[in-house]
Amino acid sequence: MAVFDDLIGQDQAVAVLSRAAAAAKEVVEGGRGAGMTHAWLFTGPPGSGREDAARAFAAALLCPDGGCGHCDQCHQVFVGSHPDLESVRPQGLSYSVKQTRELILRAAGAPTQGRWRVILFEDADRATESAANALLKAIEEPPPRTVWLLCAPAPDDMMITIRSRCRVVNLTTPAAEAVAHVLATRDSVPPEVARFAARAAQGHVSRARALALDEGVRRRREAVLSIPRSLTGVGECVSAAERLVKTAEEEAAVATAALNESETAELRKLYGEGSTGKGLNRGLVRGGAGALKELEDRQKSRATRIKRDSLDSALLELVSFYRDVLAMQFGAGVELANDDLRFDLDQLAKASTPEETLRRIDAIMQCRERLAANVNPQMAVEAMMLALRS
């Protein structure tokens, strides 16, 4: 089916979803539809395309032709305007029980076009425990013709009671060759650049596309991967940590500024700020101040999440660097993700031992755990930099 064409290197998952889409079409036409279920869990590492797979499956369910890829239904799904598709992505660090209950109420409606009501829940693992319990009840007793599509990095990231009620679709990291081919053929990226981006992104499709097309992304990668050779003293470690955290904060600010402004203006307008006429004033009407405070809290949480995600991405870049160093130290005949930095890799491989490299990788992973536990980013990253130097 055409809607699954962009799922690179996911042949097994595509086969499962294609059969399920055919069964769903059979149900709509009055048949039994064996092989179709009301709850799905899409899992896979970053870059595997779990959200893309879920959206393609949603298009296949809502398309009269089972996912042709070119009709109005398919187009509406991919641009996010289909009336029977509710697409949710947690904006903050977590997804609350209040938000989940509101989502369940919206999901309870019948499909407007007679096929399916599809709820696509990205990053479902961000749901709090109480939110997950509310979600469980909705999945246990779904309304007719309602399908839940949950996305998470791994099955274990979801409550076992939710996982057991879903059909799991496992996605894998696509091969670098397949990603490079897509970049070259669909995005008109020069073959050499496509191979570099696919290799550096380690199969992460959207990351590879950004590396291939955005010079700013390439510069940020170069800045991160220059860190190992810059850690010559304690002062340099502190400076490197400060730069890394500041860059993440700037990226979060850029990503949220325009959206925050439009959300705030819309809310103020909704609560009557600036209205004129008898009984109205130019300030917020009753209840507006509380709603504005709630919006500001959500916006701060979203900025924190983006900052954390940006930092985590940089840390994973460093992990890939030291993994390449380890591969060179052991003489492993594997393709290096950072082959364009072979000189730096070779220098560090000769100047250290495999045990030291492993300790450095452990330090980075420990920093990721500390950030996930809400440790102050500057302190966590500084401790990591000092460990990398030593």
Short mmCIF file of C-alpha atoms in Angstrom, two decimals:
data_model
loop_
_atom_site.label_atom_id
_atom_site.label_comp_id
_atom_site.label_asym_id
_atom_site.label_seq_id
_atom_site.Cartn_x
_atom_site.Cartn_y
_atom_site.Cartn_z
CA MET A 1 0.00 0.00 0.00
CA ALA A 2 1.28 3.44 -0.92
CA VAL A 3 0.92 4.91 2.57
CA PHE A 4 3.61 2.51 3.81
CA ASP A 5 6.17 3.42 1.13
CA ASP A 6 8.12 5.74 3.45
CA LEU A 7 8.66 3.09 6.13
CA ILE A 8 12.28 2.37 5.27
CA GLY A 9 13.53 -1.12 6.06
CA GLN A 10 10.37 -2.14 7.95
CA ASP A 11 9.16 -4.94 5.69
CA GLN A 12 7.91 -7.17 8.49
CA ALA A 13 5.93 -4.39 10.17
CA VAL A 14 4.49 -3.27 6.83
CA ALA A 15 3.28 -6.81 6.13
CA VAL A 16 1.48 -6.95 9.50
CA LEU A 17 -0.10 -3.50 9.08
CA SER A 18 -1.16 -4.19 5.49
CA ARG A 19 -3.00 -7.34 6.54
CA ALA A 20 -4.65 -5.49 9.42
CA ALA A 21 -5.73 -2.64 7.11
CA ALA A 22 -7.32 -5.16 4.75
CA ALA A 23 -9.13 -6.75 7.71
CA ALA A 24 -10.31 -3.30 8.86
CA LYS A 25 -11.75 -2.61 5.43
CA GLU A 26 -13.56 -5.93 5.63
CA VAL A 27 -15.09 -4.90 8.97
CA VAL A 28 -16.36 -1.63 7.49
CA GLU A 29 -17.97 -3.57 4.66
CA GLY A 30 -19.75 -5.87 7.12
CA GLY A 31 -17.30 -8.78 7.33
CA ARG A 32 -15.54 -10.39 10.29
CA GLY A 33 -12.17 -8.75 9.73
CA ALA A 34 -10.00 -11.34 11.43
CA GLY A 35 -6.61 -9.81 12.22
CA MET A 36 -7.89 -6.36 13.12
CA THR A 37 -7.77 -5.20 16.73
CA HIS A 38 -8.76 -1.99 18.52
CA ALA A 39 -5.42 -1.22 20.24
CA TRP A 40 -1.90 -1.14 18.80
CA LEU A 41 1.47 -0.36 20.35
CA PHE A 42 4.22 0.84 17.99
CA THR A 43 7.70 0.47 19.46
CA GLY A 44 11.22 1.01 18.20
CA PRO A 45 14.42 2.97 18.85
CA PRO A 46 14.68 6.69 18.00
CA GLY A 47 14.62 7.16 14.24
CA SER A 48 12.88 3.87 13.49
CA GLY A 49 9.77 5.77 12.47
CA ARG A 50 7.22 4.48 14.97
CA GLU A 51 5.08 7.64 14.72
CA ASP A 52 5.33 7.54 10.91
CA ALA A 53 4.21 3.90 10.94
CA ALA A 54 1.26 4.71 13.20
CA ARG A 55 0.19 7.62 11.00
CA ALA A 56 0.50 5.51 7.85
CA PHE A 57 -1.68 2.84 9.49
CA ALA A 58 -4.22 5.53 10.44
CA ALA A 59 -4.35 6.57 6.79
CA ALA A 60 -4.86 2.96 5.73
CA LEU A 61 -7.78 2.64 8.18
CA LEU A 62 -9.46 5.87 7.09
CA CYS A 63 -8.88 5.54 3.34
CA PRO A 64 -11.71 3.83 1.36
CA ASP A 65 -9.03 2.09 -0.72
CA GLY A 66 -7.06 0.88 2.29
CA GLY A 67 -4.24 3.44 2.04
CA CYS A 68 -3.82 4.59 -1.56
CA GLY A 69 -1.68 7.54 -0.48
CA HIS A 70 -3.12 10.09 -2.88
CA CYS A 71 -6.82 10.55 -2.02
CA ASP A 72 -8.25 13.36 0.14
CA GLN A 73 -8.55 11.03 3.15
CA CYS A 74 -4.88 10.07 3.06
CA HIS A 75 -3.83 13.68 2.50
CA GLN A 76 -5.90 14.87 5.47
CA VAL A 77 -4.32 12.24 7.72
CA PHE A 78 -0.78 13.24 6.81
CA VAL A 79 -1.41 16.98 7.22
CA GLY A 80 -3.31 16.39 10.49
CA SER A 81 -6.72 17.69 9.46
CA HIS A 82 -8.79 14.50 9.19
CA PRO A 83 -11.93 14.80 11.38
CA ASP A 84 -11.73 11.16 12.52
CA LEU A 85 -8.07 11.29 13.57
CA GLU A 86 -7.14 12.60 17.01
CA SER A 87 -3.37 13.06 17.10
CA VAL A 88 -1.79 13.67 20.51
CA ARG A 89 1.81 14.45 21.43
CA PRO A 90 2.67 15.38 25.02
CA GLN A 91 4.10 18.88 24.98
CA GLY A 92 5.62 18.80 28.45
CA LEU A 93 7.60 16.35 30.49
CA SER A 94 4.54 14.20 31.09
CA TYR A 95 0.91 13.71 30.10
CA SER A 96 -1.51 14.28 32.99
CA VAL A 97 -4.61 12.35 34.02
CA LYS A 98 -6.72 15.45 33.28
CA GLN A 99 -5.44 15.59 29.71
CA THR A 100 -5.98 11.83 29.33
CA ARG A 101 -9.59 12.03 30.50
CA GLU A 102 -10.24 14.88 28.07
CA LEU A 103 -8.71 12.75 25.31
CA ILE A 104 -10.90 9.76 26.24
CA LEU A 105 -14.01 11.95 26.04
CA ARG A 106 -13.02 13.13 22.57
CA ALA A 107 -12.32 9.54 21.54
CA ALA A 108 -15.80 8.41 22.56
CA GLY A 109 -17.50 10.03 19.57
CA ALA A 110 -18.59 8.01 16.56
CA PRO A 111 -16.58 8.40 13.34
CA THR A 112 -17.98 11.23 11.26
CA GLN A 113 -17.31 9.49 7.95
CA GLY A 114 -18.46 6.02 8.95
CA ARG A 115 -15.14 4.18 9.00
CA TRP A 116 -13.00 4.47 12.15
CA ARG A 117 -12.27 6.88 14.96
CA VAL A 118 -8.45 6.78 15.35
CA ILE A 119 -6.51 8.06 18.35
CA LEU A 120 -2.78 8.38 17.62
CA PHE A 121 -0.93 8.87 20.93
CA GLU A 122 2.74 9.74 20.35
CA ASP A 123 5.17 9.34 23.26
CA ALA A 124 2.56 7.42 25.23
CA ASP A 125 5.29 6.45 27.69
CA ARG A 126 5.18 10.04 28.99
CA ALA A 127 1.77 9.41 30.56
CA THR A 128 1.82 9.59 34.35
CA GLU A 129 0.78 6.52 36.36
CA SER A 130 -2.72 7.89 36.98
CA ALA A 131 -3.02 8.89 33.32
CA ALA A 132 -1.96 5.40 32.26
CA ASN A 133 -4.62 3.89 34.53
CA ALA A 134 -7.28 6.08 32.94
CA LEU A 135 -6.01 5.11 29.50
CA LEU A 136 -6.20 1.44 30.45
CA LYS A 137 -9.92 1.69 31.16
CA ALA A 138 -10.53 3.30 27.77
CA ILE A 139 -8.56 0.57 25.98
CA GLU A 140 -10.33 -2.19 27.91
CA GLU A 141 -13.79 -0.95 26.89
CA PRO A 142 -13.40 1.03 23.65
CA PRO A 143 -16.41 2.46 21.81
CA PRO A 144 -17.33 0.70 18.55
CA ARG A 145 -15.06 1.54 15.62
CA THR A 146 -12.47 3.27 17.83
CA VAL A 147 -8.81 2.35 17.35
CA TRP A 148 -5.98 3.36 19.69
CA LEU A 149 -2.46 3.70 18.25
CA LEU A 150 0.12 4.14 21.00
CA CYS A 151 3.81 4.89 20.37
CA ALA A 152 6.66 4.22 22.81
CA PRO A 153 10.38 3.38 22.56
CA ALA A 154 9.96 -0.14 23.98
CA PRO A 155 7.08 -2.37 25.18
CA ASP A 156 8.48 -2.26 28.73
CA ASP A 157 7.96 1.52 28.78
CA MET A 158 4.21 0.91 29.02
CA MET A 159 2.25 -0.60 31.90
CA ILE A 160 2.03 -4.35 31.46
CA THR A 161 -1.77 -4.17 31.65
CA ILE A 162 -1.85 -1.75 28.70
CA ARG A 163 0.80 -3.69 26.80
CA SER A 164 -1.10 -6.95 27.17
CA ARG A 165 -4.20 -5.41 25.57
CA CYS A 166 -2.35 -4.06 22.55
CA ARG A 167 -0.98 -5.71 19.46
CA VAL A 168 2.70 -4.78 19.42
CA VAL A 169 4.43 -3.70 16.21
CA ASN A 170 8.20 -3.67 16.64
CA LEU A 171 10.16 -1.39 14.33
CA THR A 172 13.91 -1.63 13.79
CA THR A 173 16.66 0.83 12.94
CA PRO A 174 16.91 0.91 9.14
CA ALA A 175 20.25 0.22 7.45
CA ALA A 176 22.35 3.26 6.56
CA GLU A 177 22.35 2.20 2.89
CA ALA A 178 18.55 2.28 2.79
CA VAL A 179 18.42 5.71 4.42
CA ALA A 180 21.05 7.09 2.04
CA HIS A 181 19.10 5.76 -0.94
CA VAL A 182 15.93 7.51 0.22
CA LEU A 183 17.76 10.80 0.79
CA ALA A 184 19.32 10.63 -2.66
CA THR A 185 16.17 9.62 -4.55
CA ARG A 186 13.39 11.45 -2.68
CA ASP A 187 15.19 14.51 -1.32
CA SER A 188 17.66 14.99 -4.21
CA VAL A 189 20.61 14.94 -1.81
CA PRO A 190 24.01 14.33 -3.49
CA PRO A 191 24.99 10.66 -2.97
CA GLU A 192 28.15 11.47 -1.00
CA VAL A 193 26.26 13.79 1.37
CA ALA A 194 23.46 11.23 1.68
CA ARG A 195 25.92 8.51 2.69
CA PHE A 196 27.57 10.80 5.25
CA ALA A 197 24.22 11.84 6.78
CA ALA A 198 22.86 8.28 6.94
CA ARG A 199 26.06 7.00 8.53
CA ALA A 200 26.29 9.85 11.06
CA ALA A 201 22.61 9.53 11.99
CA GLN A 202 22.99 5.78 12.52
CA GLY A 203 19.75 4.99 10.72
CA HIS A 204 17.71 7.78 12.31
CA VAL A 205 15.76 8.91 9.24
CA SER A 206 14.65 12.39 10.34
CA ARG A 207 18.07 13.09 11.86
CA ALA A 208 19.75 12.01 8.62
CA ARG A 209 17.48 14.28 6.61
CA ALA A 210 18.28 17.21 8.90
CA LEU A 211 22.03 16.57 8.63
CA ALA A 212 21.79 16.37 4.85
CA LEU A 213 19.68 19.48 4.34
CA ASP A 214 20.45 21.83 7.23
CA GLU A 215 23.91 23.34 7.56
CA GLY A 216 23.08 24.56 11.07
CA VAL A 217 22.45 20.99 12.23
CA ARG A 218 25.81 19.93 10.78
CA ARG A 219 27.56 22.77 12.60
CA ARG A 220 25.95 21.78 15.92
CA ARG A 221 27.09 18.19 15.40
CA GLU A 222 30.65 19.35 14.71
CA ALA A 223 30.59 21.48 17.88
CA VAL A 224 29.46 18.53 20.01
CA LEU A 225 31.99 16.12 18.53
CA SER A 226 34.82 18.61 19.05
CA ILE A 227 34.29 18.35 22.82
CA PRO A 228 36.49 15.26 23.47
CA ARG A 229 39.64 16.90 22.12
CA SER A 230 38.91 20.21 23.92
CA LEU A 231 38.86 18.77 27.46
CA THR A 232 42.45 19.65 28.35
CA GLY A 233 41.76 21.07 31.82
CA VAL A 234 39.12 21.65 34.48
CA GLY A 235 38.33 25.11 33.13
CA GLU A 236 37.81 23.72 29.65
CA CYS A 237 35.45 21.08 31.07
CA VAL A 238 33.33 23.73 32.78
CA SER A 239 33.29 25.88 29.62
CA ALA A 240 32.29 22.92 27.44
CA ALA A 241 29.43 22.07 29.81
CA GLU A 242 28.25 25.67 29.82
CA ARG A 243 28.27 25.81 26.00
CA LEU A 244 26.35 22.56 25.69
CA VAL A 245 23.64 23.60 28.17
CA LYS A 246 23.38 27.11 26.71
CA THR A 247 22.95 25.72 23.19
CA ALA A 248 20.13 23.47 24.40
CA GLU A 249 18.44 26.44 26.10
CA GLU A 250 18.72 28.55 22.95
CA GLU A 251 17.24 25.77 20.82
CA ALA A 252 14.33 25.43 23.25
CA ALA A 253 13.75 29.19 23.21
CA VAL A 254 13.73 29.33 19.41
CA ALA A 255 11.41 26.32 19.16
CA THR A 256 8.85 27.70 21.62
CA ALA A 257 8.90 31.51 21.28
CA ALA A 258 6.47 31.92 18.37
CA LEU A 259 4.18 29.13 19.59
CA ASN A 260 4.04 30.54 23.13
CA GLU A 261 3.16 33.99 21.83
CA SER A 262 0.32 32.74 19.61
CA GLU A 263 -1.09 30.48 22.35
CA THR A 264 -1.07 33.29 24.90
CA ALA A 265 -2.66 35.78 22.50
CA GLU A 266 -5.37 33.28 21.58
CA LEU A 267 -6.17 32.56 25.23
CA ARG A 268 -6.32 36.23 26.14
CA LYS A 269 -8.66 36.83 23.23
CA LEU A 270 -10.83 33.90 24.32
CA TYR A 271 -11.19 35.42 27.79
CA GLY A 272 -12.15 38.81 26.44
CA GLU A 273 -9.01 40.90 26.87
CA GLY A 274 -9.29 44.08 24.87
CA SER A 275 -13.04 43.69 24.29
CA THR A 276 -15.22 46.78 24.39
CA GLY A 277 -18.85 47.35 25.08
CA LYS A 278 -21.25 47.47 28.02
CA GLY A 279 -20.18 45.18 30.84
CA LEU A 280 -16.81 44.41 29.29
CA ASN A 281 -13.37 45.72 30.07
CA ARG A 282 -9.94 45.49 28.60
CA GLY A 283 -8.64 42.97 31.15
CA LEU A 284 -9.16 39.23 31.42
CA VAL A 285 -12.64 38.16 32.54
CA ARG A 286 -13.08 35.97 35.61
CA GLY A 287 -11.23 32.68 35.26
CA GLY A 288 -8.84 34.05 32.69
CA ALA A 289 -5.96 34.57 35.10
CA GLY A 290 -6.10 30.95 36.24
CA ALA A 291 -6.24 29.67 32.67
CA LEU A 292 -3.29 31.89 31.73
CA LYS A 293 -1.24 30.57 34.67
CA GLU A 294 -2.04 26.98 33.62
CA LEU A 295 -0.95 27.75 30.05
CA GLU A 296 2.32 29.30 31.26
CA ASP A 297 3.05 26.18 33.32
CA ARG A 298 2.49 23.97 30.27
CA GLN A 299 4.72 26.20 28.17
CA LYS A 300 7.53 26.01 30.75
CA SER A 301 7.18 22.24 30.87
CA ARG A 302 7.35 22.08 27.07
CA ALA A 303 10.49 24.23 26.99
CA THR A 304 12.10 21.99 29.61
CA ARG A 305 11.28 18.91 27.56
CA ILE A 306 12.75 20.41 24.38
CA LYS A 307 15.87 21.47 26.27
CA ARG A 308 16.23 18.00 27.75
CA ASP A 309 15.70 16.34 24.35
CA SER A 310 18.31 18.61 22.79
CA LEU A 311 20.82 17.75 25.50
CA ASP A 312 20.06 14.06 25.18
CA SER A 313 20.63 14.21 21.44
CA ALA A 314 24.06 15.78 22.02
CA LEU A 315 24.94 13.12 24.59
CA LEU A 316 24.03 10.36 22.15
CA GLU A 317 26.34 11.99 19.61
CA LEU A 318 29.14 11.72 22.16
CA VAL A 319 28.27 8.08 22.83
CA SER A 320 28.59 7.35 19.12
CA PHE A 321 32.00 9.05 19.09
CA TYR A 322 33.39 6.97 21.95
CA ARG A 323 31.81 3.83 20.53
CA ASP A 324 33.81 4.45 17.34
CA VAL A 325 36.94 4.92 19.47
CA LEU A 326 36.24 1.57 21.14
CA ALA A 327 35.74 -0.12 17.77
CA MET A 328 39.13 1.16 16.60
CA GLN A 329 40.81 0.04 19.82
CA PHE A 330 39.50 -3.50 19.34
CA GLY A 331 40.17 -3.47 15.59
CA ALA A 332 36.52 -4.22 14.85
CA GLY A 333 35.75 -4.19 11.15
CA VAL A 334 32.57 -2.15 11.45
CA GLU A 335 31.49 1.03 9.73
CA LEU A 336 32.24 4.06 11.87
CA ALA A 337 29.34 6.46 12.44
CA ASN A 338 31.83 9.36 12.58
CA ASP A 339 34.22 8.28 9.87
CA ASP A 340 34.60 11.92 8.82
CA LEU A 341 36.44 12.44 12.15
CA ARG A 342 38.76 9.46 11.75
CA PHE A 343 41.87 11.44 12.71
CA ASP A 344 40.37 12.50 16.07
CA LEU A 345 39.12 8.96 16.67
CA ASP A 346 42.52 7.48 15.91
CA GLN A 347 44.32 9.95 18.17
CA LEU A 348 42.08 9.17 21.15
CA ALA A 349 42.14 5.43 20.45
CA LYS A 350 45.95 5.45 20.66
CA ALA A 351 46.07 7.70 23.73
CA SER A 352 43.68 5.66 25.89
CA THR A 353 42.68 2.10 26.71
CA PRO A 354 39.38 0.29 25.98
CA GLU A 355 38.66 0.33 29.74
CA GLU A 356 38.95 4.13 29.79
CA THR A 357 36.69 4.42 26.77
CA LEU A 358 34.06 2.24 28.44
CA ARG A 359 34.24 4.39 31.58
CA ARG A 360 33.67 7.49 29.45
CA ILE A 361 30.62 5.92 27.81
CA ASP A 362 29.32 5.01 31.28
CA ALA A 363 29.79 8.63 32.39
CA ILE A 364 27.68 9.86 29.48
CA MET A 365 24.93 7.33 30.18
CA GLN A 366 24.97 8.30 33.86
CA CYS A 367 24.54 11.95 32.84
CA ARG A 368 21.48 10.96 30.78
CA GLU A 369 20.01 9.21 33.81
CA ARG A 370 20.64 12.24 36.02
CA LEU A 371 18.97 14.57 33.54
CA ALA A 372 15.95 12.24 33.38
CA ALA A 373 15.81 12.45 37.20
CA ASN A 374 15.68 16.29 37.03
CA VAL A 375 19.22 16.91 38.26
CA ASN A 376 20.40 20.45 37.47
CA PRO A 377 21.63 20.23 33.83
CA GLN A 378 24.72 22.38 34.39
CA MET A 379 25.88 20.27 37.34
CA ALA A 380 25.15 16.96 35.59
CA VAL A 381 26.95 17.95 32.39
CA GLU A 382 29.93 19.40 34.28
CA ALA A 383 30.37 16.15 36.21
CA MET A 384 30.25 14.25 32.93
CA MET A 385 32.84 16.50 31.29
CA LEU A 386 35.23 16.02 34.20
CA ALA A 387 34.77 12.25 33.95
CA LEU A 388 35.47 12.36 30.19
CA ARG A 389 38.70 14.26 30.82
CA SER A 390 39.92 11.89 33.52
#
